[in-house]
Short mmCIF file of C-alpha atoms in Angstrom, two decimals:
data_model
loop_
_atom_site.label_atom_id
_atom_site.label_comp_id
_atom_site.label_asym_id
_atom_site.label_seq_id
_atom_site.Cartn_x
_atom_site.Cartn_y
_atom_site.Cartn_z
CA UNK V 8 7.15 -18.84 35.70
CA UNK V 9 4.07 -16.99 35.28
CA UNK V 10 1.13 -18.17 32.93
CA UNK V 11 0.13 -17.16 29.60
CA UNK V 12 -1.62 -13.67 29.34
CA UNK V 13 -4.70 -15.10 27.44
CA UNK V 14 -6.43 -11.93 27.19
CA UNK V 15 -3.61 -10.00 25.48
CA UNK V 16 -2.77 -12.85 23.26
CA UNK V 17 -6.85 -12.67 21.87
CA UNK V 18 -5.98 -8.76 21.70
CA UNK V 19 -3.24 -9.53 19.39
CA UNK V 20 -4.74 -11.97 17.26
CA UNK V 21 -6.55 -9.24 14.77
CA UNK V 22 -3.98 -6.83 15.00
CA UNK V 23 -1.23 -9.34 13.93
CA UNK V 24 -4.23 -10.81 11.06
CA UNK V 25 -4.44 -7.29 9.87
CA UNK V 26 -0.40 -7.92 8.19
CA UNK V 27 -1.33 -11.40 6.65
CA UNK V 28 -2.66 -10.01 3.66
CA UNK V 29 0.83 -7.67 3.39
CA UNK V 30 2.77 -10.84 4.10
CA UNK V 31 0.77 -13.44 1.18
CA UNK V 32 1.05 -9.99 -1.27
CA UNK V 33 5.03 -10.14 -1.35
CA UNK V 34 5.05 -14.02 -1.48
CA UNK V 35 2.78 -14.79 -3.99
CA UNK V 36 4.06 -11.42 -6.17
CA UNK V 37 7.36 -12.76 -5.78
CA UNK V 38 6.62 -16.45 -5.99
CA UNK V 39 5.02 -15.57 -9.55
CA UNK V 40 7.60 -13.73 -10.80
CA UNK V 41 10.02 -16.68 -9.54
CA UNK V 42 8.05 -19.34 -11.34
CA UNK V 43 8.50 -17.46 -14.57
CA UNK V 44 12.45 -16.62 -14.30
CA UNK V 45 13.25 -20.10 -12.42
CA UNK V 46 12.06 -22.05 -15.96
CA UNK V 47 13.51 -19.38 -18.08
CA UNK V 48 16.64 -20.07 -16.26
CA UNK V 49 16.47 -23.99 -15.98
CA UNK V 50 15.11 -24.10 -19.99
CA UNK V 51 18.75 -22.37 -20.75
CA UNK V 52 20.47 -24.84 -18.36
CA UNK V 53 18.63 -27.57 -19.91
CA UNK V 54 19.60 -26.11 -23.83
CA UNK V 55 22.91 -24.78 -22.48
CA UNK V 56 22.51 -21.36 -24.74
CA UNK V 57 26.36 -20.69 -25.40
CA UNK V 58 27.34 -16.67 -23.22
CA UNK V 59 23.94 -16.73 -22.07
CA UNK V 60 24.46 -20.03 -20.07
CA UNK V 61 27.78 -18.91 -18.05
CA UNK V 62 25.60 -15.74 -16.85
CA UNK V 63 22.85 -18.04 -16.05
CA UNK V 64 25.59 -20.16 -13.90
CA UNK V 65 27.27 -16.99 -12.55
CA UNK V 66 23.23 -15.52 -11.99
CA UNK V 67 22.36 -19.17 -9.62
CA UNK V 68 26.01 -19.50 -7.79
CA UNK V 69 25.40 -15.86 -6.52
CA UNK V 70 22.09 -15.96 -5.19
CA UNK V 71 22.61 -19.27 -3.74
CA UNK V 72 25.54 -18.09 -2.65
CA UNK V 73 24.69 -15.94 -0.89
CA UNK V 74 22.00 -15.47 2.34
CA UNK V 75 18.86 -13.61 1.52
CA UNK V 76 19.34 -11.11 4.16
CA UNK V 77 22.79 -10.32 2.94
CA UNK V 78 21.16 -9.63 -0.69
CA UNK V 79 18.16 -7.47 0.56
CA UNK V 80 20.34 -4.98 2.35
CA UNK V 81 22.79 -5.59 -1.16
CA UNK V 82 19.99 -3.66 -2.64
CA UNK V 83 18.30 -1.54 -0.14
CA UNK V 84 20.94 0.21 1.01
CA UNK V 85 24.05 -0.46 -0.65
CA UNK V 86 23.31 -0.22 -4.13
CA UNK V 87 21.55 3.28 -3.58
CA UNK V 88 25.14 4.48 -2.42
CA UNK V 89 26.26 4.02 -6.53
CA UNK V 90 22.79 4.76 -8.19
CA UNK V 91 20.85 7.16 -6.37
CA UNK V 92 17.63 6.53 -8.75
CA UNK V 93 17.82 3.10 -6.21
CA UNK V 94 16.29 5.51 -3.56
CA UNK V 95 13.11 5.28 -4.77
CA UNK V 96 12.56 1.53 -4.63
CA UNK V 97 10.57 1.28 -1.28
CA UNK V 98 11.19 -1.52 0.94
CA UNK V 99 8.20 -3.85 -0.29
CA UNK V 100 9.21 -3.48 -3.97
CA UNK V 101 12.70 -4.38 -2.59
CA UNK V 102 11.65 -7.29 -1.03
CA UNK V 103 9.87 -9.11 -3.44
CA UNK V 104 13.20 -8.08 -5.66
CA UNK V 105 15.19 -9.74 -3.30
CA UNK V 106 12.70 -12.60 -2.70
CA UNK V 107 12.18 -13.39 -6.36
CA UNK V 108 16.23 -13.96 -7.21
CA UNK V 109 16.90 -15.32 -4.16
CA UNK V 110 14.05 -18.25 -4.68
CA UNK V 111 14.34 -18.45 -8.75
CA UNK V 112 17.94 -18.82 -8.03
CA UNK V 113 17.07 -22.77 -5.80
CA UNK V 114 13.78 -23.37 -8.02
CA UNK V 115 15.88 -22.96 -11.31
CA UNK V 116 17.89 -25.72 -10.44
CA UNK V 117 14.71 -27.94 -9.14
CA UNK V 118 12.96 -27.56 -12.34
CA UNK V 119 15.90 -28.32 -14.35
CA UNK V 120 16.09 -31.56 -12.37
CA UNK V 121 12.11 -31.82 -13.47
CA UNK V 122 12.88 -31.23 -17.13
CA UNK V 123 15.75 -33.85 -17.00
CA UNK V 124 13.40 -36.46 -15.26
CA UNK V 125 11.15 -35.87 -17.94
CA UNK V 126 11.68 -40.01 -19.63
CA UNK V 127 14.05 -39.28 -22.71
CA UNK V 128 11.55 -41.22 -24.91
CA UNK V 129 9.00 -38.38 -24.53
CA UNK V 130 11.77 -35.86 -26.10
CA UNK V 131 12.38 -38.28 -29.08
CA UNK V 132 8.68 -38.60 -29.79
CA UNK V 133 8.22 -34.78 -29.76
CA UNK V 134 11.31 -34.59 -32.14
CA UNK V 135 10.00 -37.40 -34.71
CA UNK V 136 6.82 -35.45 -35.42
CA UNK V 137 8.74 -32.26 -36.13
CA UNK V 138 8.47 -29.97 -32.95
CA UNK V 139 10.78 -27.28 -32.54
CA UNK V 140 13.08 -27.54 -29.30
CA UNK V 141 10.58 -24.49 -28.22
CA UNK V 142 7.50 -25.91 -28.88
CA UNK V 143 8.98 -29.77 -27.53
CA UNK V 144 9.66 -27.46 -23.68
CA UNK V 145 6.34 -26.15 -23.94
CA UNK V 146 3.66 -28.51 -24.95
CA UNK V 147 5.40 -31.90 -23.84
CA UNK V 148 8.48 -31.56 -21.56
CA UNK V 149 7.58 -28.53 -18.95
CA UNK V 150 4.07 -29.87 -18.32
CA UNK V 151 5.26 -33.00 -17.02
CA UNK V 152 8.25 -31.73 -15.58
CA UNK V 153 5.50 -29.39 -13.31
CA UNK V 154 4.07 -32.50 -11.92
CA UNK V 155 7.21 -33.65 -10.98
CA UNK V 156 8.68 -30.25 -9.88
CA UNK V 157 5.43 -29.33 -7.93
CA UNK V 158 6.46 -30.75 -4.62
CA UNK V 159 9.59 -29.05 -4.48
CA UNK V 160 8.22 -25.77 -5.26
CA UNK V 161 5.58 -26.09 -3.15
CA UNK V 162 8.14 -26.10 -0.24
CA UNK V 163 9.79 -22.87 -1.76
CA UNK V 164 6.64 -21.37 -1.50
CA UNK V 165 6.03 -21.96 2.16
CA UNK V 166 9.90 -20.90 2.86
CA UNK V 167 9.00 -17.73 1.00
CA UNK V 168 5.96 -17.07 3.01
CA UNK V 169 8.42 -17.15 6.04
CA UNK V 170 10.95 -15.24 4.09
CA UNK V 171 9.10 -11.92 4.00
CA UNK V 172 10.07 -11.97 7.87
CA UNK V 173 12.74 -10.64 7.03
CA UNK V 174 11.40 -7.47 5.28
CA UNK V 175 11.36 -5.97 8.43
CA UNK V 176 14.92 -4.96 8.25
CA UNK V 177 14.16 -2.49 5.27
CA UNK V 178 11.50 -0.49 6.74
CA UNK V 179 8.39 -2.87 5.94
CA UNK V 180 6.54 -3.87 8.99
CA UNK V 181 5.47 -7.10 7.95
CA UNK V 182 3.77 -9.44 10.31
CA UNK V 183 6.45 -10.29 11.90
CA UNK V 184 7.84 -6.58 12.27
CA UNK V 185 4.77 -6.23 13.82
CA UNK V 186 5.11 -8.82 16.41
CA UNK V 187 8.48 -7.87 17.49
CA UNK V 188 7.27 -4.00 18.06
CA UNK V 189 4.12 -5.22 20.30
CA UNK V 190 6.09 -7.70 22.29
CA UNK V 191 9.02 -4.51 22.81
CA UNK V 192 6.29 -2.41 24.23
CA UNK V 193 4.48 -5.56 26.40
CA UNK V 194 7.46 -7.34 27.14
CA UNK V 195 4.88 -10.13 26.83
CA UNK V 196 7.53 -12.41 24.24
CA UNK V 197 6.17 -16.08 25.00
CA UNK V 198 3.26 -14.57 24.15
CA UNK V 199 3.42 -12.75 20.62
CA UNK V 200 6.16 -14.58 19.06
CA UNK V 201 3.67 -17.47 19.83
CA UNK V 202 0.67 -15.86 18.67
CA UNK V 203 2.50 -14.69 15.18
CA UNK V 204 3.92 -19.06 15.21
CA UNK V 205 0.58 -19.94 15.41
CA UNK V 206 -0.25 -17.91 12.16
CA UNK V 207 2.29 -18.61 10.25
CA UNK V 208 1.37 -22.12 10.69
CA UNK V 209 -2.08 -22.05 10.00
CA UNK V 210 -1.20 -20.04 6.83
CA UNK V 211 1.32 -23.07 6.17
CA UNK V 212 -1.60 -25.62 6.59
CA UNK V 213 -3.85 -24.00 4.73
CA UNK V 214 -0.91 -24.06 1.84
CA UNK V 215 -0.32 -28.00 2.29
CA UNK V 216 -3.83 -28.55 1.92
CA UNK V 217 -3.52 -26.90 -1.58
CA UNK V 218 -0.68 -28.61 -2.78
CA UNK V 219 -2.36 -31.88 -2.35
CA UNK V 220 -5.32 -30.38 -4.47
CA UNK V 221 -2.87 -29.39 -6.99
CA UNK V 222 -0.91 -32.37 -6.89
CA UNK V 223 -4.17 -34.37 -7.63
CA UNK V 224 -5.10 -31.86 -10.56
CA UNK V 225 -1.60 -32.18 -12.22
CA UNK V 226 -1.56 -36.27 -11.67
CA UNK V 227 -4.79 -36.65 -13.05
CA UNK V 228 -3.62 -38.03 -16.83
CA UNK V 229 -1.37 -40.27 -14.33
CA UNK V 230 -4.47 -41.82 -12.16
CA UNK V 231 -5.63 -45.32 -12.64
CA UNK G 19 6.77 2.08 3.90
CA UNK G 20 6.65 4.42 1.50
CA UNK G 21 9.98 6.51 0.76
CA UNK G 22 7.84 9.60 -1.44
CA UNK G 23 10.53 11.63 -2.11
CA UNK G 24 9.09 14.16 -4.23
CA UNK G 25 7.67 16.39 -1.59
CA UNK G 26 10.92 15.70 0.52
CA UNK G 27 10.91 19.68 1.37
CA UNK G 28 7.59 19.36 3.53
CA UNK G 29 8.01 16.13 4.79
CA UNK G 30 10.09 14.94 7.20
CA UNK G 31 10.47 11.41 7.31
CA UNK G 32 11.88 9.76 10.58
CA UNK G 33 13.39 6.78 11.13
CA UNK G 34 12.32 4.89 14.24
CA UNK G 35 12.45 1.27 15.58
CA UNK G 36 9.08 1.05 17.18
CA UNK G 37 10.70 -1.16 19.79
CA UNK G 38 12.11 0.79 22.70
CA UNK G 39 10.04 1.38 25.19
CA UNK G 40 9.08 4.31 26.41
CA UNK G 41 11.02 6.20 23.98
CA UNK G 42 9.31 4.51 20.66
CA UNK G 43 7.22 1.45 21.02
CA UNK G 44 3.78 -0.18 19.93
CA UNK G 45 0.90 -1.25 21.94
CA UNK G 46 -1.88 -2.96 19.66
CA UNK G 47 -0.68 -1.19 16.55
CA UNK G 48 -0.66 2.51 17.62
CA UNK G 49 3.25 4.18 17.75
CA UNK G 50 3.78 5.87 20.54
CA UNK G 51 6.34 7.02 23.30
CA UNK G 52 8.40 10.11 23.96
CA UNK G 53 10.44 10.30 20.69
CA UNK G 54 7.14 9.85 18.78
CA UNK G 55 5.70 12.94 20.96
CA UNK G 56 8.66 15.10 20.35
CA UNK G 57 8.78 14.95 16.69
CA UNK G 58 5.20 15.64 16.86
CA UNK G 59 5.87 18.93 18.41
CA UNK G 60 8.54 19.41 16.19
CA UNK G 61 6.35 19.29 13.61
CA UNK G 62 3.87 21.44 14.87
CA UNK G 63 6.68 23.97 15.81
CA UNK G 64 8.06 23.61 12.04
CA UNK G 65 5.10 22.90 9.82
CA UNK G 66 7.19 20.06 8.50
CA UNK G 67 4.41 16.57 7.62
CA UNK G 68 5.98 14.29 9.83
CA UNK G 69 6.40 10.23 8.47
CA UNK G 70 7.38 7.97 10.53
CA UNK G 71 9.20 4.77 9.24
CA UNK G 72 9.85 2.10 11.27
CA UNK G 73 12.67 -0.84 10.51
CA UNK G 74 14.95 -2.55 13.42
CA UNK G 75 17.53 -0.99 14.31
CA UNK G 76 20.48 -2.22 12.93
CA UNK G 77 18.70 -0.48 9.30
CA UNK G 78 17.94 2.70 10.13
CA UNK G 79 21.61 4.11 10.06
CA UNK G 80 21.89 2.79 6.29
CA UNK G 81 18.16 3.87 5.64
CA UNK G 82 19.40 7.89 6.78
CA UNK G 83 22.78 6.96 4.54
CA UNK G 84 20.70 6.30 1.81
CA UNK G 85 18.25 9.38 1.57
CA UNK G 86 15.33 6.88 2.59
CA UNK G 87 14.43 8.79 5.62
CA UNK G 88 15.23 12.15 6.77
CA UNK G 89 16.76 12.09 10.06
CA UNK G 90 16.45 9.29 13.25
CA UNK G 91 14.28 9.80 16.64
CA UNK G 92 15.76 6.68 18.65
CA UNK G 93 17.82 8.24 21.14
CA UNK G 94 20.86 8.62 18.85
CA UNK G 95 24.09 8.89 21.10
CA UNK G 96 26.44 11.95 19.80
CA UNK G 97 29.84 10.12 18.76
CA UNK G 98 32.86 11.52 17.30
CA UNK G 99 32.60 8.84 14.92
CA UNK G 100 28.92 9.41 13.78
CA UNK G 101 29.24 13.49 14.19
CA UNK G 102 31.78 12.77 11.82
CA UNK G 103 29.81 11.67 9.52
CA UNK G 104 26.46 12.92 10.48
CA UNK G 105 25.13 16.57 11.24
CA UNK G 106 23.47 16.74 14.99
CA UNK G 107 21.06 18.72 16.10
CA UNK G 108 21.05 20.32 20.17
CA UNK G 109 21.06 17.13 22.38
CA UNK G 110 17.35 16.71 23.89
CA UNK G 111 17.99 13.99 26.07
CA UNK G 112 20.41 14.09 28.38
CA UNK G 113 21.34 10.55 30.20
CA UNK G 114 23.72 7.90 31.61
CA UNK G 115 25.22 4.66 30.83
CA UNK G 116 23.59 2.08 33.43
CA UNK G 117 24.75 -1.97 33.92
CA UNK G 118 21.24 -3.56 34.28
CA UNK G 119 21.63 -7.61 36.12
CA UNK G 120 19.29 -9.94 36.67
CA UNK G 121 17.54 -9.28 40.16
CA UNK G 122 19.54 -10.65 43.35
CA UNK G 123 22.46 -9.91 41.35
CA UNK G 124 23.20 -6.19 42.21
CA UNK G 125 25.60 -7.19 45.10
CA UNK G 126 28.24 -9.17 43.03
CA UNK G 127 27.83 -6.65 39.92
CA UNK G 128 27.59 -2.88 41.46
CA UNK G 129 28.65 -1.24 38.85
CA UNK G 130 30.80 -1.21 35.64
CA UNK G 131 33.91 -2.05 38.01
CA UNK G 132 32.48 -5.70 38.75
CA UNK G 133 31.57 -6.54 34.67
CA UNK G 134 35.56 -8.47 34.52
CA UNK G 135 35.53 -11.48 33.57
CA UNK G 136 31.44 -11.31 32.63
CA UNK G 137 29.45 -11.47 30.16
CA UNK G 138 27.26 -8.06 29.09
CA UNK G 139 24.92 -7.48 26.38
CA UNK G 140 24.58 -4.20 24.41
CA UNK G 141 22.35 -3.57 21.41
CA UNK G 142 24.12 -3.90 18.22
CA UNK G 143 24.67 -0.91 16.66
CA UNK G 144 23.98 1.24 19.79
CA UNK G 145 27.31 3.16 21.42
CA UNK G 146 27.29 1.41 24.70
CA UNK G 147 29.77 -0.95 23.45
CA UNK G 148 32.16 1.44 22.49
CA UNK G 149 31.85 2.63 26.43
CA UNK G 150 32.29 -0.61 27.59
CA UNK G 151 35.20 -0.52 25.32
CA UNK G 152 36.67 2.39 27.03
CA UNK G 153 36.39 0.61 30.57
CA UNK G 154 39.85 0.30 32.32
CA UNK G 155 39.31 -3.37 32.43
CA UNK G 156 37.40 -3.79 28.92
CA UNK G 157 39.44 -6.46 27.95
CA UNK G 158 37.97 -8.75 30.45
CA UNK G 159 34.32 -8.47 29.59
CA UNK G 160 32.75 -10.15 27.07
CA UNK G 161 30.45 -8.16 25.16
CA UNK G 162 27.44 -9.85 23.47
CA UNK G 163 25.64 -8.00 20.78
CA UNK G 164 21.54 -8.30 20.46
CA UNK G 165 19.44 -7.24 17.68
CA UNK G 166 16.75 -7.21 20.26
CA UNK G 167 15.53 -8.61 23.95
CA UNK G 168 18.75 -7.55 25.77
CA UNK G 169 16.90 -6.92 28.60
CA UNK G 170 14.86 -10.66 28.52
CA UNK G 171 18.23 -12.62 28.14
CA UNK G 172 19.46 -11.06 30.65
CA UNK G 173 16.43 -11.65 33.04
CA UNK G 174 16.57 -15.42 31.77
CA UNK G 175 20.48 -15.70 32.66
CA UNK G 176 21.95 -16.30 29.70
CA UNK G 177 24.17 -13.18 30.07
CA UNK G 178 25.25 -11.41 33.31
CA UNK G 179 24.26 -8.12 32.42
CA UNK G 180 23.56 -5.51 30.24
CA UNK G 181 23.77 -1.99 29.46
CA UNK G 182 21.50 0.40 28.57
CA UNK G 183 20.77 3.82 29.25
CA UNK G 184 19.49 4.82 32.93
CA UNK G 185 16.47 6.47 31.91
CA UNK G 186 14.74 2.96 29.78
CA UNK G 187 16.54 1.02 32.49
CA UNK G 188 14.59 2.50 35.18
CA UNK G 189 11.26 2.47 33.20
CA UNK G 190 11.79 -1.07 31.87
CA UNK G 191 12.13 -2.36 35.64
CA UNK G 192 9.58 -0.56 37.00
CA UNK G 193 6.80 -1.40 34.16
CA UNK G 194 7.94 -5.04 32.63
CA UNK G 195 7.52 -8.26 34.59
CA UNK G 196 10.73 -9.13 34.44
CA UNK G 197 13.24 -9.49 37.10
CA UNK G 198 15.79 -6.60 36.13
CA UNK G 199 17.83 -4.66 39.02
CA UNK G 200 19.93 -1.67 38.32
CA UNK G 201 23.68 -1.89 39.37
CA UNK G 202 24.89 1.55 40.73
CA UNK G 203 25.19 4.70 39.17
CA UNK G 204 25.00 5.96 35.64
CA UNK G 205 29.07 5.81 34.70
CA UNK G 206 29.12 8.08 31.80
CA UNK G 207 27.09 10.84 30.73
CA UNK G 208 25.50 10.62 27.16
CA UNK G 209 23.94 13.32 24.90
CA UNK G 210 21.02 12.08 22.35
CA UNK G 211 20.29 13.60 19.53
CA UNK G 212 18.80 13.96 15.95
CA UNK G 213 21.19 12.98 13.13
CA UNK G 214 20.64 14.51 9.65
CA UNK G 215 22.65 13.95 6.40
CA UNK G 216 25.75 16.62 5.84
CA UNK G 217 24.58 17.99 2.63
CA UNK G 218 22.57 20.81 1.37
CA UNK G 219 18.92 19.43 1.93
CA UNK G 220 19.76 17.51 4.92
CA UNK G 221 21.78 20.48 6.75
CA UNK G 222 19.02 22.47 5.96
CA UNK G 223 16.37 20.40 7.78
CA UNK G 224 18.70 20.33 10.82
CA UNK G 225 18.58 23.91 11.42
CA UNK G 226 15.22 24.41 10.76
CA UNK G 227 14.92 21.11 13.29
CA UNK G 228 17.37 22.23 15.49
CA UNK G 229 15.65 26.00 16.06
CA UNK G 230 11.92 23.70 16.86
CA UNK G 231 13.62 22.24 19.44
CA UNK G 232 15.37 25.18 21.24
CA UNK G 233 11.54 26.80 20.85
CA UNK G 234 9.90 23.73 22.58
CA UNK G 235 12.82 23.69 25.08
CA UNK G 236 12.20 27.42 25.68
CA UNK G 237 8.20 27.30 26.03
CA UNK G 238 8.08 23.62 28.43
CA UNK G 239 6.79 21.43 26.15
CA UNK G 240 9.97 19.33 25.84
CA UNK G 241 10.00 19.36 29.58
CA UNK G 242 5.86 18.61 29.75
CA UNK G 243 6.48 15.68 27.32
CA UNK G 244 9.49 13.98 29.53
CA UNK G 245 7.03 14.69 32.56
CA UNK G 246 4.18 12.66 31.04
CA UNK G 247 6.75 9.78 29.74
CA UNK G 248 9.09 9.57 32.82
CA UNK G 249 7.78 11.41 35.66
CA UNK G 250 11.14 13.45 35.33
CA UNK G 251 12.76 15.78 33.18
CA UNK G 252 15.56 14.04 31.04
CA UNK G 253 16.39 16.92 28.26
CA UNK G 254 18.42 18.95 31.22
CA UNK G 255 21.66 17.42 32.37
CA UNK G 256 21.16 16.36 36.30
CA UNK G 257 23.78 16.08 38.71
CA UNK G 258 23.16 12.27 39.33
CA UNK G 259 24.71 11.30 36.22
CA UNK G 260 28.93 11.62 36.56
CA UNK G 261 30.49 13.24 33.73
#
């Protein structure tokens, strides 16, 4: 057992740092876009939109279905083999594709458990004074359904943030990409792999320590 | 990254893994190694822009399937099954097969006769399975497949050995800390190569490909670059390796 190269782990620190902004671009891109379809799809679950609600079903059993990795070669390479206009998605566009499905597929179905915890007597109120079943989701129901789903997506968040890992395997060298090229050409492994853990964990931390902020802000009509 | 495909005629993007040393490999951030240093040349030679695009392995077949990039620089073994589907250029590498074990090992495993009844690991994807495959006694190894780190689970024990070709082998034992030996000689002599896409555009860029590197064969610089990489010259076929 030899001990750790210090000096090429402090080497690798910036290099490695210089791919965290690539890596936060395709989570938060894709995390946005996954808020937005995950409570388009759970709002439809939650109506139960007759056609549109078996596609929504078919839509979630697929992409939970099935493993991320599996999808984002699905539509990197295979689906370029039918349309040929697919060649000119590049691998980061891809991946936040693949990342957004994938993770509005699981967060659909946690904010539908939100909306349904959402105390029934909250829905009657909004109904007795008149409010469409549109406005009743949007001004009274999805609000505090956030609070509750918050948590949950929170946590699909930080597995997205590990996620793009895998965007190495189209073409994008992610942080992670990155890591596994230096430590091929060093043979250092311990090493990087630890030095990239270390980020990712910090970036993790520094997530956590936002979700409690946020989880304050949204229980704030709650305090005592 | 980026897969521009509008000026596909002057550019020539190539596929790479960035993560075999010496032939393609990074050291803090910069892409380097022999393959890198060839398709330089053959740029130079051919005026082509060269792009490099790096993804692991196991993509970059798909990614030269799928028009994404132009051809692969990654020591691509010629196959009947992948000239079958691929066009080649001229081999520029010419090399061996070589079983790799875990140093103090190379008495019980000399060669590819001892792997019965052990446990070898090949990279997925790469063609030394299908030569393991075609071992008299095949059907007593087990073959492992790696995306990556062959060489350090082998050096940790977790497999007997592995296989890899002779020239990497050799570098990887002389330049990495870990405790790699190289069991006998090469077994089976392997031709590397460029693989482009059999249609119009694709068989195009191999000829015009194809004549750079018959040029850069013909003035030394294919030669000069081995020389610099590997202290030898691996684009001519030696007499060590055994057909």
């Amino acid at each position: 057992m030899q001990g750790l190269d210090l000096a090429y782990m402090l080497g690798l620190v910036p290099v490695l740092l210089s791919y965290v902004p690539l890596t936060l671009f395709m989570a938060v891109v894709a995390m946005a876009l996954a808020l937005v379809l995950a409570s388009l799809l759970a709002v439809e679950r939650v109506l139960r939109i007759p056609v549109l609600d078996q596609l929504v079903v078919l839509f979630i059993s697929f992409f939970r279905g099935t493993p991320l990795l599996v999808q984002l070669f699905l539509f990197y390479y295979g689906l370029p083999q039918v349309l040929s206009v697919l060649t000119q998605i590049d691998g980061v566009t891809a991946a936040i594709m693949g990342l957004t499905l994938h993770f509005a597929a699981y967060m659909a179905e946690s904010i539908r458990a939100a909306i349904l915890g959402v105390d029934r007597s909250q829905w009657e109120a909004a109904q007795s004074i008149g409010m469409t079943r549109g406005q009743m989701m949007r001004r009274i129901v999805l609000p505090q359904a956030a609070r509750i789903a918050a948590p949950t997506l929170v946590n699909y968040f930080i597995d997205m943030i590990k996620g793009t890992s895998l965007a190495f395997t189209l073409g994008v060298t992610e942080m992670m990409g990155a890591t596994q090229k230096e430590a091929a050409g060093s043979f250092l492994y311990f090493e990087a792999f630890l030095v990239v853990a270390v980020i990712y964990w910090i970036l993790v931390e520094a997530l956590s320590l936002a979700q409690r902020l946020l989880e304050t802000h949204l229980n704030k009509a709650y305090a005592r | 990254m980026s897969a521009s495909s509008a000026l596909a005629s002057d550019t020539l993007r190539v596929g790479m893994s960035g993560g075999y040393f010496p032939f393609t490999f990074v050291r803090q951030d910069v892409l380097q190694g022999f393959e890198v240093d060839v398709m330089n040349a053959v740029a130079e030679e051919t005026g082509l822009e060269v792009e490099f695009v790096t993804m692991s392995f196991s993509g970059l077949i798909g990614a030269l399937d799928a028009g994404r990039i132009d051809t692969i620089a990654n020591q691509i073994t010629i196959t009947p099954e992948r000239s079958a589907k691929f066009a080649f250029t001229q081999a520029y590498v010419i090399d061996g097969a070589q079983v790799v074990v875990k140093r103090g090992n190379e008495d019980s495993i000399a060669g590819p006769a001892d792997l019965a009844g052990k446990t070898v690991a090949v990279n997925l994807g790469s063609n030394f399975e299908a030569l393991l495959r075609n071992l008299p006694e095949a059907d007593k190894i087990e073959i492992k497949t790696y995306e990556a780190n062959i060489a350090q689970d082998t050096a940790l024990g977790r497999v007997d050995a592995f296989v890899m070709d002779r020239v990497s082998s050799a570098q990887l034992i002389q330049e990495s800390p870990l405790p790699l030996a190289l069991a006998g000689a090469p077994f089976s002599e392997i031709r590397n190569a460029l693989p482009f896409r059999q249609d119009e555009a694709g068989l195009a860029l191999r000829d015009r490909v194809d004549a750079a590197l018959t040029r850069l064969r013909d003035s030394g610089r294919l030669a000069e670059i081995s020389q610099t990489w590997f202290g030898t010259d691996i684009t001519v076929a030696t007499a060590a390796v055994e057909k």
